[in-house]
Amino acid sequence: SAVISQKPSRDICQRGTSLTIQCQVDSQVTMMFWYRQQPGQSLTLIATANQGSEATYESGFVIDKFPISRPNLTFSTLTVSNMSPEDSSIYLCSVGTGSGELFFGEGSRLTVL
Amino acid sequence: GENVEQHPSTLSVQEGDSAVIKCTYSDSASNYFPWYKQELGKRPQLIIDIRSNVGEKKDQRIAVTLNKTAKHFSLHITETQPEDSAVYFCAAYSGGYQKVTFGTGTKLQVIP
């Protein structure tokens, strides 16, 4: 399976600011996804990061709040914009095989004060 | 879209006993059902999976069963050990949507 590196691993941010999370994969992958895991909760898909085109967002998530970039087949970023305490979560980058298997990065734990 | 329900939300067993976690799904087009284990502070890790053309799959102490007709699948852990303590997530994948939907999670505690 691919090695997925995320950074930052954790951060504490002030309300109203933005944070960009980076995801680097050690091999080219077609499918990359961003998930959110709120404290004690399950994993919720934010969006599919599409290489060379706009990300595909799930219901309840919008580009203005969670802009995503995917400049190539090994790298993606997720920005959490204009943060509020409700955005405090773990954000997980994942890559897919195209037949359902998902592999996750270590996650970025975000705390918004 | 797909909806995956998972039960129980918490499960405590004595070391050496068996643990069973059950999930149901709604989309008959889902054809792949993975299970993830997430230890505290760590990423979810795929531990076993099953595809819709198979009814049961086993890997050492863990097994998964699938009933397509009833749209439910289960994780079975035998001879539980303290290191099995974690949160377990079931999931369903639909090739049509190319999306994985997760269950709500089960916190398993194995008591030594």
PDB file of C-alpha atoms in Angstrom:
ATOM      1  CA  SER A   1       0.000   0.000   0.000  1.00  0.00           C
ATOM      2  CA  ALA A   2       1.032   3.620  -0.545  1.00  0.00           C
ATOM      3  CA  VAL A   3       2.777   5.658   2.135  1.00  0.00           C
ATOM      4  CA  ILE A   4       0.683   8.720   2.893  1.00  0.00           C
ATOM      5  CA  SER A   5       2.196  11.670   4.721  1.00  0.00           C
ATOM      6  CA  GLN A   6       0.125  14.470   6.145  1.00  0.00           C
ATOM      7  CA  LYS A   7       1.141  17.721   7.728  1.00  0.00           C
ATOM      8  CA  PRO A   8       0.665  19.335  10.056  1.00  0.00           C
ATOM      9  CA  SER A   9      -0.094  16.439  12.386  1.00  0.00           C
ATOM     10  CA  ARG A  10      -1.797  18.852  14.760  1.00  0.00           C
ATOM     11  CA  ASP A  11      -2.384  22.531  15.127  1.00  0.00           C
ATOM     12  CA  ILE A  12      -4.171  24.991  17.349  1.00  0.00           C
ATOM     13  CA  CYS A  13      -5.734  27.881  15.493  1.00  0.00           C
ATOM     14  CA  GLN A  14      -7.626  31.025  16.261  1.00  0.00           C
ATOM     15  CA  ARG A  15     -11.206  31.555  15.203  1.00  0.00           C
ATOM     16  CA  GLY A  16     -11.505  33.235  11.816  1.00  0.00           C
ATOM     17  CA  THR A  17      -8.174  32.054  10.454  1.00  0.00           C
ATOM     18  CA  SER A  18      -7.496  29.438   7.783  1.00  0.00           C
ATOM     19  CA  LEU A  19      -5.273  26.368   7.786  1.00  0.00           C
ATOM     20  CA  THR A  20      -3.966  24.350   4.879  1.00  0.00           C
ATOM     21  CA  ILE A  21      -3.296  20.636   5.326  1.00  0.00           C
ATOM     22  CA  GLN A  22      -0.963  18.888   2.942  1.00  0.00           C
ATOM     23  CA  CYS A  23      -1.079  15.269   1.812  1.00  0.00           C
ATOM     24  CA  GLN A  24       1.823  13.637   0.006  1.00  0.00           C
ATOM     25  CA  VAL A  25       1.725  10.094  -1.397  1.00  0.00           C
ATOM     26  CA  ASP A  26       4.835   8.143  -2.325  1.00  0.00           C
ATOM     27  CA  SER A  27       3.326   6.864  -5.569  1.00  0.00           C
ATOM     28  CA  GLN A  28       0.928   8.110  -8.188  1.00  0.00           C
ATOM     29  CA  VAL A  29      -2.677   7.467  -7.261  1.00  0.00           C
ATOM     30  CA  THR A  30      -5.833   8.185  -9.151  1.00  0.00           C
ATOM     31  CA  MET A  31      -8.206   8.601  -6.268  1.00  0.00           C
ATOM     32  CA  MET A  32      -7.601  10.850  -3.298  1.00  0.00           C
ATOM     33  CA  PHE A  33     -10.163  11.786  -0.713  1.00  0.00           C
ATOM     34  CA  TRP A  34     -10.475  14.051   2.295  1.00  0.00           C
ATOM     35  CA  TYR A  35     -12.395  12.872   5.349  1.00  0.00           C
ATOM     36  CA  ARG A  36     -13.363  14.587   8.580  1.00  0.00           C
ATOM     37  CA  GLN A  37     -13.607  12.775  11.891  1.00  0.00           C
ATOM     38  CA  GLN A  38     -15.190  14.819  14.640  1.00  0.00           C
ATOM     39  CA  PRO A  39     -14.355  13.837  18.226  1.00  0.00           C
ATOM     40  CA  GLY A  40     -15.702  10.387  19.002  1.00  0.00           C
ATOM     41  CA  GLN A  41     -17.456  10.153  15.659  1.00  0.00           C
ATOM     42  CA  SER A  42     -17.206   8.244  12.421  1.00  0.00           C
ATOM     43  CA  LEU A  43     -15.513   9.293   9.207  1.00  0.00           C
ATOM     44  CA  THR A  44     -17.366  11.656   6.913  1.00  0.00           C
ATOM     45  CA  LEU A  45     -16.291  12.232   3.341  1.00  0.00           C
ATOM     46  CA  ILE A  46     -15.696  15.896   2.598  1.00  0.00           C
ATOM     47  CA  ALA A  47     -14.713  15.630  -1.041  1.00  0.00           C
ATOM     48  CA  THR A  48     -12.938  13.700  -3.747  1.00  0.00           C
ATOM     49  CA  ALA A  49      -9.801  15.483  -4.900  1.00  0.00           C
ATOM     50  CA  ASN A  50      -9.672  15.322  -8.678  1.00  0.00           C
ATOM     51  CA  GLN A  51      -6.391  15.841 -10.467  1.00  0.00           C
ATOM     52  CA  GLY A  52      -6.590  18.728 -12.893  1.00  0.00           C
ATOM     53  CA  SER A  53     -10.165  19.680 -12.100  1.00  0.00           C
ATOM     54  CA  GLU A  54     -12.351  20.953  -9.296  1.00  0.00           C
ATOM     55  CA  ALA A  55     -12.945  18.678  -6.339  1.00  0.00           C
ATOM     56  CA  THR A  56     -16.262  16.876  -5.971  1.00  0.00           C
ATOM     57  CA  TYR A  57     -17.882  17.857  -2.678  1.00  0.00           C
ATOM     58  CA  GLU A  58     -20.318  15.858  -0.592  1.00  0.00           C
ATOM     59  CA  SER A  59     -23.570  17.232   0.668  1.00  0.00           C
ATOM     60  CA  GLY A  60     -22.960  19.696   3.461  1.00  0.00           C
ATOM     61  CA  PHE A  61     -19.471  20.686   2.344  1.00  0.00           C
ATOM     62  CA  VAL A  62     -18.726  23.633   0.059  1.00  0.00           C
ATOM     63  CA  ILE A  63     -15.701  24.815  -1.825  1.00  0.00           C
ATOM     64  CA  ASP A  64     -15.607  28.214  -0.156  1.00  0.00           C
ATOM     65  CA  LYS A  65     -15.189  26.576   3.248  1.00  0.00           C
ATOM     66  CA  PHE A  66     -12.976  23.643   2.209  1.00  0.00           C
ATOM     67  CA  PRO A  67     -11.018  24.537  -0.927  1.00  0.00           C
ATOM     68  CA  ILE A  68      -9.026  21.604  -2.242  1.00  0.00           C
ATOM     69  CA  SER A  69      -6.132  21.478  -4.658  1.00  0.00           C
ATOM     70  CA  ARG A  70      -4.777  18.448  -6.526  1.00  0.00           C
ATOM     71  CA  PRO A  71      -1.970  19.641  -8.775  1.00  0.00           C
ATOM     72  CA  ASN A  72      -0.655  16.155  -9.563  1.00  0.00           C
ATOM     73  CA  LEU A  73      -1.181  12.464  -8.832  1.00  0.00           C
ATOM     74  CA  THR A  74       0.852  12.459  -5.618  1.00  0.00           C
ATOM     75  CA  PHE A  75      -0.171  15.612  -3.773  1.00  0.00           C
ATOM     76  CA  SER A  76      -3.268  17.358  -2.485  1.00  0.00           C
ATOM     77  CA  THR A  77      -4.139  20.106  -0.040  1.00  0.00           C
ATOM     78  CA  LEU A  78      -7.239  20.841   1.995  1.00  0.00           C
ATOM     79  CA  THR A  79      -7.816  24.301   3.416  1.00  0.00           C
ATOM     80  CA  VAL A  80     -10.204  24.884   6.277  1.00  0.00           C
ATOM     81  CA  SER A  81     -11.279  28.498   5.879  1.00  0.00           C
ATOM     82  CA  ASN A  82     -12.615  31.026   8.351  1.00  0.00           C
ATOM     83  CA  MET A  83     -12.431  28.481  11.140  1.00  0.00           C
ATOM     84  CA  SER A  84     -14.784  28.230  14.084  1.00  0.00           C
ATOM     85  CA  PRO A  85     -14.636  25.887  17.102  1.00  0.00           C
ATOM     86  CA  GLU A  86     -17.052  23.571  15.265  1.00  0.00           C
ATOM     87  CA  ASP A  87     -14.261  22.856  12.777  1.00  0.00           C
ATOM     88  CA  SER A  88     -12.186  21.201  15.507  1.00  0.00           C
ATOM     89  CA  SER A  89     -11.719  17.702  14.121  1.00  0.00           C
ATOM     90  CA  ILE A  90      -9.267  15.271  12.694  1.00  0.00           C
ATOM     91  CA  TYR A  91      -8.879  15.683   8.952  1.00  0.00           C
ATOM     92  CA  LEU A  92      -7.733  12.593   7.098  1.00  0.00           C
ATOM     93  CA  CYS A  93      -6.323  12.252   3.637  1.00  0.00           C
ATOM     94  CA  SER A  94      -6.927   8.902   1.991  1.00  0.00           C
ATOM     95  CA  VAL A  95      -6.123   7.189  -1.257  1.00  0.00           C
ATOM     96  CA  GLY A  96      -8.260   4.636  -3.008  1.00  0.00           C
ATOM     97  CA  THR A  97      -7.471   1.702  -5.243  1.00  0.00           C
ATOM     98  CA  GLY A  98     -10.513   2.161  -7.437  1.00  0.00           C
ATOM     99  CA  SER A  99     -12.134  -1.025  -6.147  1.00  0.00           C
ATOM    100  CA  GLY A 100     -12.986   0.225  -2.697  1.00  0.00           C
ATOM    101  CA  GLU A 101      -9.872  -0.168  -0.580  1.00  0.00           C
ATOM    102  CA  LEU A 102      -8.921   2.997   1.251  1.00  0.00           C
ATOM    103  CA  PHE A 103      -5.656   3.801   2.969  1.00  0.00           C
ATOM    104  CA  PHE A 104      -5.358   6.729   5.310  1.00  0.00           C
ATOM    105  CA  GLY A 105      -2.768   9.267   6.277  1.00  0.00           C
ATOM    106  CA  GLU A 106      -2.041   9.788   9.946  1.00  0.00           C
ATOM    107  CA  GLY A 107      -4.505  12.639  10.147  1.00  0.00           C
ATOM    108  CA  SER A 108      -4.278  16.288  11.105  1.00  0.00           C
ATOM    109  CA  ARG A 109      -5.797  17.123  14.467  1.00  0.00           C
ATOM    110  CA  LEU A 110      -7.149  20.644  14.388  1.00  0.00           C
ATOM    111  CA  THR A 111      -8.245  22.579  17.451  1.00  0.00           C
ATOM    112  CA  VAL A 112      -9.930  25.930  16.951  1.00  0.00           C
ATOM    113  CA  LEU A 113     -10.101  28.290  19.900  1.00  0.00           C
TER     114      LEU A 113
ATOM    115  CA  GLY B   1     -27.042   7.452  -1.266  1.00  0.00           C
ATOM    116  CA  GLU B   2     -25.760   4.594   0.841  1.00  0.00           C
ATOM    117  CA  ASN B   3     -26.589   4.370   4.538  1.00  0.00           C
ATOM    118  CA  VAL B   4     -24.635   2.072   6.847  1.00  0.00           C
ATOM    119  CA  GLU B   5     -25.839   1.279  10.346  1.00  0.00           C
ATOM    120  CA  GLN B   6     -23.592  -0.360  12.908  1.00  0.00           C
ATOM    121  CA  HIS B   7     -24.313  -2.039  16.244  1.00  0.00           C
ATOM    122  CA  PRO B   8     -23.460  -2.066  19.044  1.00  0.00           C
ATOM    123  CA  SER B   9     -21.846   1.300  19.664  1.00  0.00           C
ATOM    124  CA  THR B  10     -19.858  -0.116  22.591  1.00  0.00           C
ATOM    125  CA  LEU B  11     -18.913  -3.667  23.426  1.00  0.00           C
ATOM    126  CA  SER B  12     -17.059  -5.044  26.445  1.00  0.00           C
ATOM    127  CA  VAL B  13     -15.851  -8.627  26.500  1.00  0.00           C
ATOM    128  CA  GLN B  14     -13.591 -10.675  28.705  1.00  0.00           C
ATOM    129  CA  GLU B  15     -10.245 -11.628  27.276  1.00  0.00           C
ATOM    130  CA  GLY B  16     -10.591 -14.897  25.376  1.00  0.00           C
ATOM    131  CA  ASP B  17     -14.268 -14.416  24.591  1.00  0.00           C
ATOM    132  CA  SER B  18     -15.658 -13.677  21.144  1.00  0.00           C
ATOM    133  CA  ALA B  19     -16.917 -10.323  19.875  1.00  0.00           C
ATOM    134  CA  VAL B  20     -19.430  -9.739  17.112  1.00  0.00           C
ATOM    135  CA  ILE B  21     -20.191  -6.425  15.424  1.00  0.00           C
ATOM    136  CA  LYS B  22     -23.063  -6.115  12.974  1.00  0.00           C
ATOM    137  CA  CYS B  23     -23.748  -3.731  10.124  1.00  0.00           C
ATOM    138  CA  THR B  24     -26.544  -3.204   7.657  1.00  0.00           C
ATOM    139  CA  TYR B  25     -26.458  -1.282   4.405  1.00  0.00           C
ATOM    140  CA  SER B  26     -29.144   0.154   2.187  1.00  0.00           C
ATOM    141  CA  ASP B  27     -27.792   0.247  -1.370  1.00  0.00           C
ATOM    142  CA  SER B  28     -28.074  -3.101  -3.131  1.00  0.00           C
ATOM    143  CA  ALA B  29     -25.413  -1.884  -5.590  1.00  0.00           C
ATOM    144  CA  SER B  30     -22.737  -1.885  -2.873  1.00  0.00           C
ATOM    145  CA  ASN B  31     -20.298  -4.665  -3.627  1.00  0.00           C
ATOM    146  CA  TYR B  32     -17.362  -4.290  -1.256  1.00  0.00           C
ATOM    147  CA  PHE B  33     -17.420  -4.261   2.529  1.00  0.00           C
ATOM    148  CA  PRO B  34     -14.232  -3.395   4.440  1.00  0.00           C
ATOM    149  CA  TRP B  35     -13.653  -3.262   8.164  1.00  0.00           C
ATOM    150  CA  TYR B  36     -11.296  -0.774   9.762  1.00  0.00           C
ATOM    151  CA  LYS B  37      -9.692  -0.751  13.180  1.00  0.00           C
ATOM    152  CA  GLN B  38      -8.764   2.562  14.733  1.00  0.00           C
ATOM    153  CA  GLU B  39      -6.660   2.613  17.852  1.00  0.00           C
ATOM    154  CA  LEU B  40      -6.707   5.711  20.010  1.00  0.00           C
ATOM    155  CA  GLY B  41      -4.939   8.598  18.285  1.00  0.00           C
ATOM    156  CA  LYS B  42      -4.100   6.579  15.197  1.00  0.00           C
ATOM    157  CA  ARG B  43      -5.337   6.294  11.642  1.00  0.00           C
ATOM    158  CA  PRO B  44      -7.974   3.757  10.600  1.00  0.00           C
ATOM    159  CA  GLN B  45      -6.374   0.543   9.356  1.00  0.00           C
ATOM    160  CA  LEU B  46      -8.009  -1.958   7.032  1.00  0.00           C
ATOM    161  CA  ILE B  47      -8.155  -5.313   8.818  1.00  0.00           C
ATOM    162  CA  ILE B  48     -10.387  -7.454   6.637  1.00  0.00           C
ATOM    163  CA  ASP B  49     -12.777  -7.052   3.760  1.00  0.00           C
ATOM    164  CA  ILE B  50     -15.287  -9.031   1.745  1.00  0.00           C
ATOM    165  CA  ARG B  51     -16.712  -8.679  -1.725  1.00  0.00           C
ATOM    166  CA  SER B  52     -20.279  -9.348  -2.685  1.00  0.00           C
ATOM    167  CA  ASN B  53     -19.513 -12.616  -4.474  1.00  0.00           C
ATOM    168  CA  VAL B  54     -18.300 -14.200  -1.233  1.00  0.00           C
ATOM    169  CA  GLY B  55     -20.313 -15.159   1.842  1.00  0.00           C
ATOM    170  CA  GLU B  56     -17.542 -15.494   4.400  1.00  0.00           C
ATOM    171  CA  LYS B  57     -13.882 -14.702   4.775  1.00  0.00           C
ATOM    172  CA  LYS B  58     -11.509 -15.547   7.589  1.00  0.00           C
ATOM    173  CA  ASP B  59      -8.071 -14.320   8.580  1.00  0.00           C
ATOM    174  CA  GLN B  60      -6.715 -15.943  11.717  1.00  0.00           C
ATOM    175  CA  ARG B  61      -8.881 -14.738  14.615  1.00  0.00           C
ATOM    176  CA  ILE B  62     -11.100 -12.433  12.584  1.00  0.00           C
ATOM    177  CA  ALA B  63     -13.824 -13.320  10.130  1.00  0.00           C
ATOM    178  CA  VAL B  64     -16.452 -11.445   8.202  1.00  0.00           C
ATOM    179  CA  THR B  65     -19.774 -12.762   6.940  1.00  0.00           C
ATOM    180  CA  LEU B  66     -22.038 -11.204   4.337  1.00  0.00           C
ATOM    181  CA  ASN B  67     -25.733 -11.762   3.686  1.00  0.00           C
ATOM    182  CA  LYS B  68     -26.552  -9.940   0.471  1.00  0.00           C
ATOM    183  CA  THR B  69     -30.230 -10.770   0.586  1.00  0.00           C
ATOM    184  CA  ALA B  70     -30.655  -9.227   4.009  1.00  0.00           C
ATOM    185  CA  LYS B  71     -28.062  -6.514   3.307  1.00  0.00           C
ATOM    186  CA  HIS B  72     -26.082  -7.147   6.429  1.00  0.00           C
ATOM    187  CA  PHE B  73     -22.537  -8.120   7.276  1.00  0.00           C
ATOM    188  CA  SER B  74     -20.739  -8.911  10.493  1.00  0.00           C
ATOM    189  CA  LEU B  75     -17.273  -8.941  11.997  1.00  0.00           C
ATOM    190  CA  HIS B  76     -16.354 -11.807  14.295  1.00  0.00           C
ATOM    191  CA  ILE B  77     -13.299 -11.730  16.518  1.00  0.00           C
ATOM    192  CA  THR B  78     -12.480 -14.916  18.399  1.00  0.00           C
ATOM    193  CA  GLU B  79     -10.155 -15.382  21.375  1.00  0.00           C
ATOM    194  CA  THR B  80     -10.077 -11.662  21.990  1.00  0.00           C
ATOM    195  CA  GLN B  81      -6.928 -10.084  23.370  1.00  0.00           C
ATOM    196  CA  PRO B  82      -6.368  -6.703  25.065  1.00  0.00           C
ATOM    197  CA  GLU B  83      -4.706  -5.411  21.899  1.00  0.00           C
ATOM    198  CA  ASP B  84      -8.016  -5.905  20.089  1.00  0.00           C
ATOM    199  CA  SER B  85      -9.362  -2.951  22.095  1.00  0.00           C
ATOM    200  CA  ALA B  86     -10.096  -0.192  19.579  1.00  0.00           C
ATOM    201  CA  VAL B  87     -12.885   1.395  17.583  1.00  0.00           C
ATOM    202  CA  TYR B  88     -14.040  -0.710  14.652  1.00  0.00           C
ATOM    203  CA  PHE B  89     -15.758   0.755  11.611  1.00  0.00           C
ATOM    204  CA  CYS B  90     -17.642  -1.144   8.971  1.00  0.00           C
ATOM    205  CA  ALA B  91     -18.061   0.389   5.540  1.00  0.00           C
ATOM    206  CA  ALA B  92     -19.752  -0.195   2.214  1.00  0.00           C
ATOM    207  CA  TYR B  93     -18.473   0.702  -1.230  1.00  0.00           C
ATOM    208  CA  SER B  94     -20.521   1.215  -4.324  1.00  0.00           C
ATOM    209  CA  GLY B  95     -18.609   1.030  -7.579  1.00  0.00           C
ATOM    210  CA  GLY B  96     -21.228   3.196  -9.200  1.00  0.00           C
ATOM    211  CA  TYR B  97     -20.622   6.093  -6.853  1.00  0.00           C
ATOM    212  CA  GLN B  98     -16.979   5.184  -6.207  1.00  0.00           C
ATOM    213  CA  LYS B  99     -17.530   6.181  -2.633  1.00  0.00           C
ATOM    214  CA  VAL B 100     -17.007   4.469   0.704  1.00  0.00           C
ATOM    215  CA  THR B 101     -19.653   5.058   3.382  1.00  0.00           C
ATOM    216  CA  PHE B 102     -18.712   4.292   6.973  1.00  0.00           C
ATOM    217  CA  GLY B 103     -20.761   2.977   9.836  1.00  0.00           C
ATOM    218  CA  THR B 104     -20.921   4.829  13.132  1.00  0.00           C
ATOM    219  CA  GLY B 105     -18.270   2.736  14.837  1.00  0.00           C
ATOM    220  CA  THR B 106     -18.075   0.240  17.696  1.00  0.00           C
ATOM    221  CA  LYS B 107     -15.799   0.804  20.646  1.00  0.00           C
ATOM    222  CA  LEU B 108     -14.533  -2.607  21.707  1.00  0.00           C
ATOM    223  CA  GLN B 109     -13.004  -3.055  25.123  1.00  0.00           C
ATOM    224  CA  VAL B 110     -11.327  -6.330  25.960  1.00  0.00           C
ATOM    225  CA  ILE B 111     -11.014  -6.756  29.696  1.00  0.00           C
ATOM    226  CA  PRO B 112      -7.926  -8.699  30.817  1.00  0.00           C
TER     227      PRO B 112
END
